[in-house]
Short mmCIF file of C-alpha atoms and ligand atoms in Angstrom, two decimals:
data_model
loop_
_atom_site.label_atom_id
_atom_site.label_comp_id
_atom_site.label_asym_id
_atom_site.label_seq_id
_atom_site.Cartn_x
_atom_site.Cartn_y
_atom_site.Cartn_z
CA MET Y 1 -152.64 -77.57 -110.68
CA GLN Y 2 -153.03 -77.06 -114.39
CA ILE Y 3 -156.84 -77.16 -114.21
CA LEU Y 4 -156.97 -74.10 -111.92
CA LYS Y 5 -155.07 -72.06 -114.52
CA SER Y 6 -156.64 -73.49 -117.67
CA VAL Y 7 -158.94 -71.46 -119.90
CA VAL Y 8 -161.30 -74.43 -120.00
CA GLY Y 9 -160.76 -75.87 -116.51
CA ARG Y 10 -161.77 -72.70 -114.71
CA LYS Y 11 -164.85 -72.41 -116.92
CA VAL Y 12 -165.81 -75.95 -115.95
CA PHE Y 13 -165.62 -74.95 -112.28
CA MET Y 14 -167.84 -71.94 -112.99
CA ALA Y 15 -170.29 -74.04 -114.95
CA ILE Y 16 -170.64 -76.80 -112.34
CA THR Y 17 -170.90 -74.42 -109.38
CA GLY Y 18 -173.37 -72.25 -111.30
CA GLN Y 19 -175.50 -75.23 -112.24
CA CYS Y 20 -175.52 -76.52 -108.64
CA MET Y 21 -176.79 -73.10 -107.59
CA VAL Y 22 -179.53 -73.39 -110.23
CA LEU Y 23 -180.57 -76.71 -108.68
CA PHE Y 24 -180.56 -75.04 -105.27
CA ALA Y 25 -182.68 -72.20 -106.65
CA VAL Y 26 -185.24 -74.71 -107.97
CA VAL Y 27 -185.47 -76.60 -104.66
CA HIS Y 28 -185.60 -73.34 -102.70
CA LEU Y 29 -188.49 -72.15 -104.87
CA VAL Y 30 -190.44 -75.35 -104.34
CA GLY Y 31 -189.91 -74.99 -100.57
CA ASN Y 32 -190.87 -71.31 -100.54
CA SER Y 33 -194.06 -72.03 -102.44
CA SER Y 34 -195.37 -73.71 -99.29
CA ILE Y 35 -196.22 -70.16 -98.24
CA PHE Y 36 -199.32 -70.46 -100.43
CA VAL Y 37 -200.51 -73.29 -98.17
CA GLY Y 38 -200.57 -70.70 -95.37
CA PRO Y 39 -198.81 -70.48 -91.98
CA ASP Y 40 -199.06 -74.24 -91.49
CA GLY Y 41 -197.31 -74.92 -94.77
CA ILE Y 42 -194.23 -72.73 -94.55
CA ASN Y 43 -193.81 -72.80 -90.76
CA ALA Y 44 -193.86 -76.60 -90.80
CA TYR Y 45 -191.42 -76.66 -93.74
CA ALA Y 46 -189.03 -74.31 -91.92
CA LYS Y 47 -189.25 -76.45 -88.77
CA HIS Y 48 -188.40 -79.60 -90.74
CA LEU Y 49 -185.32 -77.88 -92.16
CA HIS Y 50 -184.15 -76.66 -88.75
CA ASP Y 51 -184.71 -80.08 -87.23
CA LEU Y 52 -181.98 -81.41 -89.51
CA GLY Y 53 -179.56 -79.89 -86.98
CA PRO Y 54 -175.89 -80.18 -87.97
CA LEU Y 55 -176.91 -81.21 -91.49
CA VAL Y 56 -178.12 -77.64 -92.01
CA TRP Y 57 -174.57 -76.43 -91.40
CA VAL Y 58 -173.11 -79.01 -93.75
CA PHE Y 59 -175.52 -77.75 -96.37
CA ARG Y 60 -174.67 -74.11 -95.69
CA ALA Y 61 -170.94 -74.83 -95.93
CA GLY Y 62 -171.54 -76.53 -99.28
CA LEU Y 63 -173.49 -73.56 -100.60
CA PHE Y 64 -170.84 -71.17 -99.34
CA ALA Y 65 -168.16 -73.16 -101.18
CA LEU Y 66 -170.23 -73.09 -104.38
CA VAL Y 67 -170.85 -69.35 -104.25
CA SER Y 68 -167.24 -68.47 -103.37
CA THR Y 69 -165.74 -70.66 -106.10
CA HIS Y 70 -168.16 -69.24 -108.64
CA ILE Y 71 -167.44 -65.64 -107.66
CA PHE Y 72 -163.68 -66.17 -107.49
CA PHE Y 73 -163.40 -67.55 -111.02
CA GLY Y 74 -166.13 -65.22 -112.34
CA VAL Y 75 -164.20 -62.14 -111.25
CA GLN Y 76 -160.83 -63.57 -112.31
CA LEU Y 77 -162.01 -64.56 -115.80
CA THR Y 78 -163.83 -61.25 -116.31
CA LEU Y 79 -160.71 -59.25 -115.39
CA GLU Y 80 -158.59 -61.34 -117.77
CA ASN Y 81 -161.13 -60.90 -120.53
CA SER Y 82 -161.23 -57.14 -120.30
CA ALA Y 83 -157.43 -57.09 -120.28
CA ALA Y 84 -157.43 -59.25 -123.44
CA ASN Y 85 -159.63 -56.76 -125.28
CA PRO Y 86 -158.49 -53.35 -124.07
CA ALA Y 87 -158.82 -51.04 -127.08
CA GLY Y 88 -162.36 -51.46 -128.30
CA TYR Y 89 -163.76 -50.24 -131.60
CA ALA Y 90 -164.99 -46.77 -132.54
CA VAL Y 91 -167.96 -48.55 -134.11
CA LYS Y 92 -169.01 -52.06 -133.01
CA ARG Y 93 -172.07 -53.99 -134.06
CA GLN Y 94 -172.90 -57.06 -131.93
CA LEU Y 95 -174.06 -59.96 -134.06
CA LYS Y 96 -174.84 -62.67 -131.54
CA ALA Y 97 -173.90 -61.48 -128.04
CA THR Y 98 -176.92 -60.44 -125.98
CA PHE Y 99 -177.59 -57.96 -123.20
CA ALA Y 100 -177.66 -60.93 -120.80
CA SER Y 101 -174.36 -62.40 -122.06
CA SER Y 102 -172.61 -59.02 -121.87
CA THR Y 103 -173.74 -58.22 -118.33
CA MET Y 104 -172.93 -61.49 -116.52
CA ILE Y 105 -170.53 -59.84 -114.10
CA TRP Y 106 -173.04 -57.06 -113.26
CA THR Y 107 -176.01 -59.37 -112.77
CA GLY Y 108 -173.66 -61.60 -110.74
CA ILE Y 109 -172.60 -58.73 -108.48
CA THR Y 110 -176.27 -57.78 -108.05
CA LEU Y 111 -176.96 -61.38 -107.01
CA ILE Y 112 -174.20 -61.52 -104.38
CA ALA Y 113 -175.36 -58.19 -102.95
CA PHE Y 114 -178.86 -59.64 -102.84
CA ILE Y 115 -177.70 -62.91 -101.23
CA VAL Y 116 -176.04 -60.95 -98.40
CA PHE Y 117 -179.20 -58.83 -97.96
CA HIS Y 118 -181.45 -61.88 -98.07
CA LEU Y 119 -179.40 -63.76 -95.44
CA LEU Y 120 -179.40 -60.76 -93.09
CA HIS Y 121 -183.11 -60.38 -93.72
CA PHE Y 122 -184.69 -63.83 -93.39
CA THR Y 123 -181.87 -66.07 -92.10
CA ALA Y 124 -180.06 -63.95 -89.51
CA ARG Y 125 -183.15 -61.70 -89.14
CA THR Y 126 -180.97 -58.78 -88.11
CA LEU Y 127 -182.49 -56.15 -90.41
CA PRO Y 128 -184.73 -53.60 -88.68
CA GLY Y 129 -188.46 -54.34 -88.80
CA VAL Y 130 -188.19 -58.12 -89.11
CA VAL Y 131 -191.04 -59.78 -87.18
CA LYS Y 132 -189.50 -62.52 -85.01
CA GLY Y 133 -192.45 -64.35 -83.47
CA VAL Y 134 -193.61 -67.91 -82.84
CA ASP Y 135 -196.90 -69.39 -83.99
CA ALA Y 136 -199.55 -71.22 -81.90
CA LEU Y 137 -197.53 -74.45 -82.13
CA GLY Y 138 -194.38 -72.76 -80.86
CA ARG Y 139 -192.65 -72.81 -84.28
CA TYR Y 140 -190.82 -69.87 -85.83
CA ASP Y 141 -193.55 -67.84 -87.50
CA VAL Y 142 -191.93 -67.59 -90.91
CA PHE Y 143 -195.29 -66.85 -92.53
CA THR Y 144 -195.87 -63.62 -90.60
CA MET Y 145 -192.26 -62.58 -91.02
CA VAL Y 146 -192.41 -62.92 -94.81
CA VAL Y 147 -195.88 -61.45 -95.28
CA THR Y 148 -195.08 -58.43 -93.10
CA ALA Y 149 -191.83 -57.85 -94.96
CA PHE Y 150 -193.33 -57.99 -98.43
CA LYS Y 151 -196.15 -55.60 -97.54
CA ASN Y 152 -193.36 -53.05 -97.60
CA GLY Y 153 -193.09 -51.93 -101.24
CA GLY Y 154 -189.38 -51.08 -100.93
CA ILE Y 155 -188.46 -54.57 -99.70
CA SER Y 156 -190.58 -56.23 -102.38
CA CYS Y 157 -188.79 -54.08 -104.94
CA VAL Y 158 -185.35 -55.27 -103.77
CA TYR Y 159 -186.48 -58.88 -104.22
CA LEU Y 160 -188.01 -58.20 -107.64
CA VAL Y 161 -184.87 -56.46 -108.94
CA ALA Y 162 -182.76 -59.37 -107.70
CA MET Y 163 -185.06 -61.85 -109.46
CA ALA Y 164 -184.75 -59.86 -112.68
CA ALA Y 165 -180.96 -60.10 -112.34
CA LEU Y 166 -181.27 -63.85 -111.74
CA PHE Y 167 -183.38 -64.18 -114.87
CA LEU Y 168 -180.81 -62.36 -117.02
CA HIS Y 169 -177.90 -64.27 -115.46
CA LEU Y 170 -179.50 -67.64 -116.07
CA SER Y 171 -180.95 -66.89 -119.49
CA HIS Y 172 -177.32 -66.86 -120.63
CA GLY Y 173 -175.84 -69.07 -117.91
CA ILE Y 174 -177.86 -72.27 -118.29
CA GLN Y 175 -177.15 -72.76 -121.99
CA SER Y 176 -173.56 -71.65 -121.34
CA PHE Y 177 -173.26 -74.52 -118.84
CA PHE Y 178 -174.07 -77.10 -121.53
CA GLN Y 179 -171.60 -75.57 -123.99
CA THR Y 180 -168.83 -75.39 -121.37
CA MET Y 181 -169.37 -79.02 -120.37
CA GLY Y 182 -169.16 -79.99 -124.04
CA TRP Y 183 -172.72 -81.34 -124.04
CA ASN Y 184 -173.74 -79.27 -127.04
CA THR Y 185 -173.77 -79.73 -130.79
CA ASP Y 186 -175.11 -77.64 -133.66
CA LYS Y 187 -178.30 -79.71 -133.48
CA THR Y 188 -178.94 -79.21 -129.76
CA GLN Y 189 -177.79 -75.58 -129.54
CA CYS Y 190 -181.13 -73.98 -130.32
CA SER Y 191 -183.27 -76.14 -128.04
CA ILE Y 192 -180.79 -75.97 -125.15
CA SER Y 193 -180.83 -72.22 -125.42
CA MET Y 194 -184.67 -72.19 -125.35
CA ILE Y 195 -184.81 -74.57 -122.38
CA GLY Y 196 -182.30 -72.40 -120.49
CA LYS Y 197 -184.39 -69.30 -121.03
CA ALA Y 198 -187.57 -71.18 -120.06
CA VAL Y 199 -186.05 -72.40 -116.78
CA ALA Y 200 -184.78 -68.88 -116.07
CA PHE Y 201 -188.28 -67.54 -116.71
CA ILE Y 202 -189.97 -70.15 -114.50
CA LEU Y 203 -187.63 -69.17 -111.65
CA LEU Y 204 -188.37 -65.48 -112.24
CA ALA Y 205 -192.13 -66.01 -112.32
CA GLY Y 206 -192.12 -68.45 -109.40
CA TYR Y 207 -190.11 -66.23 -107.08
CA ALA Y 208 -191.69 -62.95 -108.15
CA VAL Y 209 -195.25 -64.17 -107.56
CA ILE Y 210 -194.63 -64.32 -103.78
CA PRO Y 211 -193.91 -60.62 -103.12
CA ILE Y 212 -196.31 -59.55 -105.89
CA SER Y 213 -199.28 -61.49 -104.49
CA ILE Y 214 -198.58 -60.28 -100.93
CA LEU Y 215 -198.28 -56.66 -102.09
CA ALA Y 216 -201.40 -56.96 -104.20
CA SER Y 217 -203.52 -58.44 -101.42
CA ALA Y 218 -202.24 -55.73 -99.05
CA LEU Y 219 -203.23 -53.08 -101.55
CA ILE Y 220 -206.67 -54.56 -102.15
CA LYS Y 221 -207.48 -54.76 -98.42
CA MET E 1 -164.94 -47.48 -165.94
CA SER E 2 -166.06 -44.40 -167.84
CA ASP E 3 -169.18 -46.27 -169.07
CA HIS E 4 -170.26 -46.71 -165.51
CA THR E 5 -169.85 -43.17 -164.25
CA THR E 6 -173.60 -42.85 -163.79
CA ASN E 7 -173.57 -45.85 -161.44
CA THR E 8 -170.57 -44.86 -159.38
CA MET E 9 -170.83 -43.71 -155.81
CA ASN E 10 -169.04 -41.34 -153.50
CA LEU E 11 -168.28 -42.55 -150.01
CA THR E 12 -166.76 -41.12 -146.86
CA LEU E 13 -164.24 -43.42 -145.19
CA HIS E 14 -163.15 -43.21 -141.56
CA VAL E 15 -159.94 -45.19 -141.44
CA TRP E 16 -157.71 -46.08 -138.48
CA ARG E 17 -154.26 -44.60 -139.15
CA GLN E 18 -151.34 -45.50 -136.90
CA LYS E 19 -147.73 -44.89 -137.95
CA GLY E 20 -146.20 -47.76 -135.99
CA PRO E 21 -146.64 -50.26 -133.17
CA ASN E 22 -146.05 -47.70 -130.43
CA ALA E 23 -147.57 -44.65 -132.11
CA THR E 24 -151.00 -43.43 -131.04
CA GLY E 25 -153.45 -43.85 -133.87
CA LYS E 26 -156.68 -42.14 -134.79
CA LEU E 27 -159.50 -42.28 -137.29
CA GLU E 28 -158.85 -40.15 -140.39
CA THR E 29 -161.52 -39.18 -142.90
CA TYR E 30 -161.10 -39.73 -146.65
CA GLU E 31 -163.40 -39.24 -149.61
CA ALA E 32 -163.66 -42.23 -151.95
CA LYS E 33 -164.96 -40.82 -155.25
CA HIS E 34 -166.39 -42.51 -158.35
CA ILE E 35 -166.40 -45.97 -156.83
CA SER E 36 -167.88 -48.66 -159.08
CA PRO E 37 -170.27 -51.15 -157.46
CA ASP E 38 -168.32 -53.89 -159.25
CA MET E 39 -165.16 -53.18 -157.27
CA SER E 40 -164.21 -55.30 -154.33
CA PHE E 41 -163.80 -53.56 -150.99
CA LEU E 42 -160.01 -53.84 -151.22
CA GLU E 43 -160.01 -52.40 -154.76
CA MET E 44 -161.91 -49.45 -153.36
CA VAL E 45 -159.17 -48.95 -150.75
CA ASP E 46 -156.58 -49.33 -153.57
CA GLU E 47 -158.30 -46.44 -155.40
CA VAL E 48 -158.14 -44.24 -152.32
CA ASN E 49 -154.48 -45.17 -151.90
CA GLU E 50 -153.77 -44.12 -155.52
CA THR E 51 -155.07 -40.65 -154.77
CA LEU E 52 -153.06 -40.53 -151.53
CA ILE E 53 -149.87 -41.55 -153.34
CA LYS E 54 -150.45 -38.92 -156.06
CA LYS E 55 -150.74 -36.32 -153.31
CA GLY E 56 -147.49 -37.56 -151.79
CA ALA E 57 -149.28 -38.85 -148.68
CA ASP E 58 -148.70 -42.19 -146.95
CA PRO E 59 -151.09 -44.82 -148.36
CA ILE E 60 -153.29 -46.84 -145.99
CA ALA E 61 -151.44 -50.03 -145.00
CA PHE E 62 -153.59 -53.17 -145.00
CA ASP E 63 -153.05 -56.92 -145.24
CA HIS E 64 -154.17 -58.92 -148.28
CA ASP E 65 -152.89 -61.69 -150.48
CA CYS E 66 -155.13 -64.01 -152.50
CA ARG E 67 -158.12 -61.66 -152.73
CA GLU E 68 -160.27 -64.70 -153.35
CA GLY E 69 -161.28 -65.61 -149.82
CA ILE E 70 -158.88 -68.46 -149.17
CA CYS E 71 -155.66 -67.19 -147.65
CA GLY E 72 -156.97 -65.43 -144.55
CA MET E 73 -154.72 -62.37 -144.86
CA CYS E 74 -157.33 -59.65 -145.29
CA SER E 75 -158.42 -58.31 -141.92
CA GLN E 76 -160.57 -55.21 -141.64
CA VAL E 77 -163.40 -54.42 -139.29
CA VAL E 78 -165.92 -52.65 -141.50
CA ASN E 79 -168.69 -50.68 -139.78
CA GLY E 80 -168.12 -52.63 -136.57
CA VAL E 81 -168.11 -56.14 -138.03
CA PRO E 82 -165.01 -58.17 -138.94
CA HIS E 83 -164.98 -58.66 -142.75
CA GLY E 84 -168.01 -56.36 -143.09
CA GLY E 85 -170.80 -58.68 -142.04
CA GLN E 86 -171.81 -60.34 -145.31
CA ASP E 87 -172.52 -63.99 -144.58
CA ARG E 88 -169.48 -66.25 -145.16
CA THR E 89 -167.54 -63.52 -146.96
CA THR E 90 -164.00 -62.26 -146.39
CA VAL E 91 -163.51 -58.52 -146.81
CA CYS E 92 -161.61 -59.16 -150.06
CA GLN E 93 -164.73 -60.83 -151.46
CA LEU E 94 -167.07 -58.11 -150.23
CA HIS E 95 -168.22 -55.96 -153.13
CA MET E 96 -169.04 -52.29 -153.24
CA ARG E 97 -172.54 -53.10 -154.48
CA SER E 98 -173.45 -53.79 -150.86
CA PHE E 99 -172.92 -50.09 -150.14
CA LYS E 100 -174.76 -47.07 -151.45
CA ASP E 101 -173.84 -43.58 -152.56
CA GLY E 102 -173.13 -41.25 -149.65
CA ASP E 103 -172.42 -44.03 -147.11
CA ASN E 104 -170.03 -43.46 -144.24
CA ILE E 105 -167.72 -46.46 -143.79
CA PHE E 106 -165.64 -47.07 -140.68
CA ILE E 107 -162.55 -49.23 -141.24
CA GLU E 108 -160.60 -50.42 -138.21
CA PRO E 109 -157.95 -53.08 -137.57
CA TRP E 110 -158.59 -56.35 -135.70
CA ARG E 111 -158.50 -55.40 -132.04
CA ALA E 112 -157.21 -57.70 -129.31
CA ARG E 113 -154.27 -57.56 -126.93
CA ALA E 114 -152.81 -60.62 -128.66
CA PHE E 115 -152.94 -58.82 -132.05
CA PRO E 116 -150.80 -55.67 -131.69
CA VAL E 117 -151.13 -53.14 -134.52
CA ILE E 118 -148.07 -52.99 -136.77
CA LYS E 119 -149.31 -50.13 -138.94
CA ASP E 120 -152.75 -48.72 -139.81
CA LEU E 121 -154.93 -51.78 -140.50
CA VAL E 122 -152.10 -54.32 -140.32
CA VAL E 123 -151.91 -56.35 -137.10
CA ASP E 124 -149.49 -59.04 -135.97
CA ARG E 125 -151.38 -62.34 -135.96
CA SER E 126 -148.42 -64.60 -135.28
CA ALA E 127 -150.03 -65.55 -131.95
CA LEU E 128 -152.30 -67.82 -134.02
CA ASP E 129 -149.20 -69.56 -135.39
CA THR E 130 -147.92 -69.99 -131.83
CA ILE E 131 -151.14 -71.81 -130.93
CA ILE E 132 -150.79 -74.13 -133.95
CA GLN E 133 -147.12 -74.75 -133.17
CA ALA E 134 -148.14 -75.84 -129.66
CA GLY E 135 -150.08 -78.84 -130.95
CA GLY E 136 -151.97 -78.29 -134.19
CA TYR E 137 -150.26 -81.17 -135.95
CA THR E 138 -149.80 -84.92 -135.77
CA SER E 139 -146.32 -86.23 -135.15
CA CYS E 140 -146.75 -89.78 -136.42
CA HIS E 141 -144.52 -90.92 -139.29
CA THR E 142 -146.68 -91.08 -142.35
CA GLY E 143 -144.13 -92.72 -144.65
CA GLY E 144 -144.86 -92.59 -148.36
CA ILE E 145 -148.21 -91.73 -149.87
CA PRO E 146 -150.58 -94.39 -148.53
CA ASP E 147 -153.13 -96.20 -150.62
CA GLY E 148 -156.36 -94.19 -150.82
CA ASN E 149 -158.43 -96.71 -148.91
CA ALA E 150 -155.79 -98.00 -146.52
CA LEU E 151 -157.22 -95.98 -143.65
CA LEU E 152 -161.00 -96.06 -143.69
CA ILE E 153 -162.72 -92.95 -142.35
CA PRO E 154 -166.52 -92.87 -142.31
CA LYS E 155 -168.00 -90.11 -144.45
CA PRO E 156 -169.68 -88.21 -141.55
CA GLU E 157 -166.38 -88.00 -139.67
CA ALA E 158 -164.52 -86.91 -142.78
CA ASP E 159 -167.15 -84.21 -143.38
CA TYR E 160 -166.95 -83.06 -139.76
CA ALA E 161 -163.16 -82.76 -139.98
CA MET E 162 -163.41 -80.92 -143.30
CA ASP E 163 -165.88 -78.42 -141.84
CA ALA E 164 -163.40 -77.68 -139.06
CA ALA E 165 -160.52 -77.53 -141.56
CA GLU E 166 -162.32 -74.72 -143.41
CA CYS E 167 -160.70 -72.26 -141.01
CA ILE E 168 -158.35 -69.97 -142.95
CA GLY E 169 -156.73 -68.54 -139.81
CA CYS E 170 -157.85 -64.98 -140.48
CA GLY E 171 -158.52 -64.10 -136.83
CA ALA E 172 -161.96 -62.54 -137.38
CA CYS E 173 -163.27 -64.68 -134.53
CA VAL E 174 -160.81 -62.95 -132.19
CA ALA E 175 -161.63 -59.52 -133.60
CA GLY E 176 -165.35 -60.08 -133.07
CA CYS E 177 -165.04 -61.63 -129.61
CA PRO E 178 -165.82 -59.27 -126.71
CA ASN E 179 -163.18 -61.19 -124.72
CA GLY E 180 -160.49 -61.20 -127.42
CA SER E 181 -160.51 -64.99 -127.27
CA ALA E 182 -159.16 -67.30 -129.98
CA MET E 183 -161.32 -70.20 -128.87
CA LEU E 184 -163.07 -70.78 -132.22
CA PHE E 185 -159.77 -70.83 -134.11
CA THR E 186 -158.19 -73.19 -131.57
CA SER E 187 -161.21 -75.46 -131.38
CA ALA E 188 -161.38 -75.84 -135.15
CA LYS E 189 -157.91 -77.44 -135.18
CA VAL E 190 -158.47 -79.47 -132.00
CA ALA E 191 -161.76 -80.83 -133.36
CA GLN E 192 -160.47 -81.52 -136.86
CA LEU E 193 -157.55 -83.60 -135.64
CA ALA E 194 -159.45 -85.32 -132.81
CA ALA E 195 -162.07 -86.53 -135.29
CA LEU E 196 -159.50 -88.36 -137.45
CA PRO E 197 -157.57 -91.53 -136.58
CA GLN E 198 -154.23 -89.87 -137.38
CA GLY E 199 -154.87 -87.10 -134.87
CA ARG E 200 -156.74 -89.07 -132.23
CA ALA E 201 -153.59 -90.53 -130.63
CA GLU E 202 -152.31 -87.14 -129.48
CA ALA E 203 -155.71 -85.56 -128.76
CA ALA E 204 -155.18 -85.20 -125.01
CA VAL E 205 -151.71 -83.70 -125.21
CA ARG E 206 -152.86 -81.42 -128.02
CA VAL E 207 -155.88 -79.89 -126.29
CA ASN E 208 -153.86 -79.09 -123.18
CA ALA E 209 -150.92 -77.64 -125.10
CA MET E 210 -153.07 -75.54 -127.44
CA THR E 211 -155.33 -74.08 -124.74
CA GLU E 212 -152.27 -73.24 -122.64
CA ALA E 213 -150.65 -71.52 -125.62
CA LEU E 214 -153.89 -69.59 -126.17
CA LYS E 215 -153.71 -68.26 -122.64
CA ASP E 216 -149.97 -67.51 -122.78
CA CYS E 217 -150.45 -65.48 -125.97
CA GLY E 218 -152.77 -63.12 -124.09
CA PHE E 219 -156.10 -64.17 -125.58
CA GLY E 220 -159.15 -64.03 -123.29
CA ASN E 221 -161.46 -66.80 -122.07
CA CYS E 222 -164.55 -67.89 -123.98
CA THR E 223 -167.83 -66.92 -122.32
CA ASN E 224 -170.06 -68.37 -125.03
CA HIS E 225 -171.26 -65.14 -126.61
CA TYR E 226 -170.97 -66.90 -130.01
CA GLU E 227 -169.87 -63.64 -131.71
CA CYS E 228 -167.05 -65.68 -133.28
CA GLN E 229 -169.28 -67.92 -135.35
CA ALA E 230 -171.25 -64.89 -136.55
CA SER E 231 -167.98 -63.15 -137.54
CA CYS E 232 -166.35 -66.14 -139.23
CA PRO E 233 -166.15 -65.89 -143.03
CA LYS E 234 -166.02 -69.69 -143.29
CA GLY E 235 -168.98 -70.48 -141.05
CA VAL E 236 -166.86 -72.40 -138.54
CA ASP E 237 -169.40 -73.56 -135.94
CA VAL E 238 -169.22 -73.13 -132.15
CA LYS E 239 -170.00 -76.85 -131.91
CA PHE E 240 -166.23 -77.22 -132.29
CA ILE E 241 -165.75 -75.22 -129.07
CA ALA E 242 -168.04 -77.69 -127.29
CA LYS E 243 -165.91 -80.45 -128.84
CA LEU E 244 -162.74 -78.79 -127.52
CA ASN E 245 -164.30 -78.61 -124.03
CA ARG E 246 -165.21 -82.29 -124.33
CA GLU E 247 -161.67 -83.18 -125.38
CA TYR E 248 -160.32 -81.18 -122.43
CA LEU E 249 -162.50 -83.11 -119.97
CA LYS E 250 -161.54 -86.42 -121.59
CA ALA E 251 -157.87 -85.45 -121.28
CA LEU E 252 -158.38 -84.85 -117.54
CA ALA E 253 -159.56 -88.42 -117.16
CA ASN E 254 -156.42 -89.69 -118.92
C1 HEM F 301 -173.15 -64.53 -106.45
C2 HEM F 301 -172.63 -63.79 -107.37
C3 HEM F 301 -172.40 -64.26 -108.79
C4 HEM F 301 -171.43 -63.77 -109.61
C5 HEM F 301 -170.41 -62.68 -109.28
C6 HEM F 301 -171.53 -64.48 -110.86
C7 HEM F 301 -170.74 -64.25 -111.97
C8 HEM F 301 -170.73 -65.02 -113.10
C9 HEM F 301 -169.87 -64.82 -114.22
C10 HEM F 301 -168.85 -63.68 -114.38
C11 HEM F 301 -170.12 -65.82 -115.11
C12 HEM F 301 -169.36 -66.09 -116.38
C13 HEM F 301 -170.07 -65.62 -117.55
C14 HEM F 301 -169.94 -66.61 -118.66
O1 HEM F 301 -169.08 -67.48 -118.64
O2 HEM F 301 -170.72 -66.47 -119.57
C15 HEM F 301 -171.16 -66.65 -114.55
C16 HEM F 301 -171.68 -67.78 -115.16
C17 HEM F 301 -172.72 -68.53 -114.65
N1 HEM F 301 -173.43 -68.27 -113.48
FE1 HEM F 301 -172.98 -66.86 -112.14
N2 HEM F 301 -172.54 -65.39 -110.78
C18 HEM F 301 -173.12 -65.27 -109.53
C19 HEM F 301 -174.20 -65.97 -109.04
C20 HEM F 301 -174.84 -67.00 -109.71
C21 HEM F 301 -176.02 -67.69 -109.19
C22 HEM F 301 -176.73 -67.36 -107.88
C23 HEM F 301 -176.31 -68.65 -110.12
C24 HEM F 301 -177.40 -69.68 -110.11
C25 HEM F 301 -178.49 -69.63 -109.42
C26 HEM F 301 -175.33 -68.56 -111.20
C27 HEM F 301 -175.30 -69.39 -112.30
C28 HEM F 301 -174.39 -69.28 -113.34
C29 HEM F 301 -174.29 -70.20 -114.45
C30 HEM F 301 -175.14 -71.44 -114.69
C31 HEM F 301 -173.23 -69.73 -115.27
C32 HEM F 301 -172.73 -70.33 -116.57
C33 HEM F 301 -171.48 -71.14 -116.37
C34 HEM F 301 -170.68 -71.23 -117.63
O3 HEM F 301 -170.89 -72.15 -118.43
O4 HEM F 301 -169.83 -70.39 -117.83
N3 HEM F 301 -174.46 -67.55 -110.92
N4 HEM F 301 -171.52 -66.15 -113.32
S1 SF4 F 302 -162.48 -69.76 -137.15
FE1 SF4 F 302 -163.26 -68.47 -138.85
S2 SF4 F 302 -162.93 -66.36 -138.11
FE2 SF4 F 302 -161.63 -67.68 -136.83
S3 SF4 F 302 -159.63 -67.71 -137.83
FE3 SF4 F 302 -160.77 -69.49 -138.65
S4 SF4 F 302 -161.77 -68.70 -140.52
FE4 SF4 F 302 -161.10 -66.88 -139.38
S1 FES F 303 -156.98 -61.67 -149.21
FE1 FES F 303 -156.94 -63.85 -149.03
S2 FES F 303 -158.76 -64.25 -147.92
FE2 FES F 303 -158.92 -62.10 -148.29
#
């Protein structure tokens, strides 16, 4: 198929899969924030999700397809791009490219490493030291699992580094999505770029506040 | 010149020298002495070449033609920026007054896999012609010269097409792009023709053919760094790349 070889078509796949993951990240953050309600909040939320039964697996398959497509084209395009510009300059001054735009493949690789870690940690719960209990109502005690984990400075650090990578990736990626889809003009460029960075920052702040507040309260006690 | 000797400057140039397409090149150092601030950048290189020729050495090969910023032949990366980094200025229109006495100046050729070096600062840019040949035209029969107002085109559309048509095909966008992509160049032609009734009819075929040619020539993929717009001496806007993407998606629906 021409679209799977095209310089634009493959970018469109990257853009749509990337943007779907952004939507997932927003919903996931809203769900996770139920931890601030306490054990009742997040344990009930987790139970609702698991009660969806087979739908959970449909959802997981969808996410897996998104991530794999995104990674496949991301790696392929990056390899082609470095082959297209092999020599490099003795002196090069960047005019418009940013640290974020130049490190997409590295922040991306950080994210996939994190996703694997995160799934082993809180989904499969196979990492050592994960607290696998049930609460008074017989639900998975997600609250205790998360709070215990984040009291460990090392684990909190892994999550914070990953969120920093997500921020960098999206501070370029979200505006890039609009350009790739052709939904950009010279008049919208500046505001789309600002909105992209703002959304990336909200995700960073929203996710980071969970380990930070747990660590802080552990330190204060 | 002699009246200006007090104003002249001495510069140290670091110039990419490469004997031929397959030779290994390297940066060589030259002194450029008594350079007037009124000279253009290319005149300064001419002066250095005069001294090289007098010494019996091989002069620095570089591309140039009009020297007035319209032909798109001049192509030098000066201190890490294609055309030297003065806003909307080709290197032939860059003047030595933007440098000062004692400056070190690095001069390198356009670098991209699709632009192999022929000699020194001269690269082969015929890949850009290949992209145009793939679809940068309209194939309708135009007949004789039509009446001026026979085909009405609203002023905003005409302006938009003219802004895209400003591209002089120099290739600075490719030289500046971290991915060696010719997306800005290609999009300027796609957008110009898609905006006009004469070009609209073949818009779908054109965008597919031109982006395929871009890939086949060995250019990279655009990742929206926007280095191209910042490097372009004609201020061609990345909004045309968004337009190309739009045209590509419309062509899919066809
Ligand atoms: C899992 C590993 C990941 C890898 C290896 C990866 C890699 C990449 C690469 C190489 C690009 C292209 C850079 C560009 O075109 O500017 C990109 C773009 C993008 N990524 Fe990722 N990424 C990953 C995860 C994510 C995640 C988790 C999200 C969202 C939460 C995301 C959202 C985006 C977006 C929105 C774009 C811009 C699409 C475009 O218009 O090109 N990526 N990614
Ligand atoms: S878009 Fe600008 S930089 Fe690229 S070839 Fe045309 S004039 Fe040169
Ligand atoms: S020599 Fe013609 S544009 Fe510079």
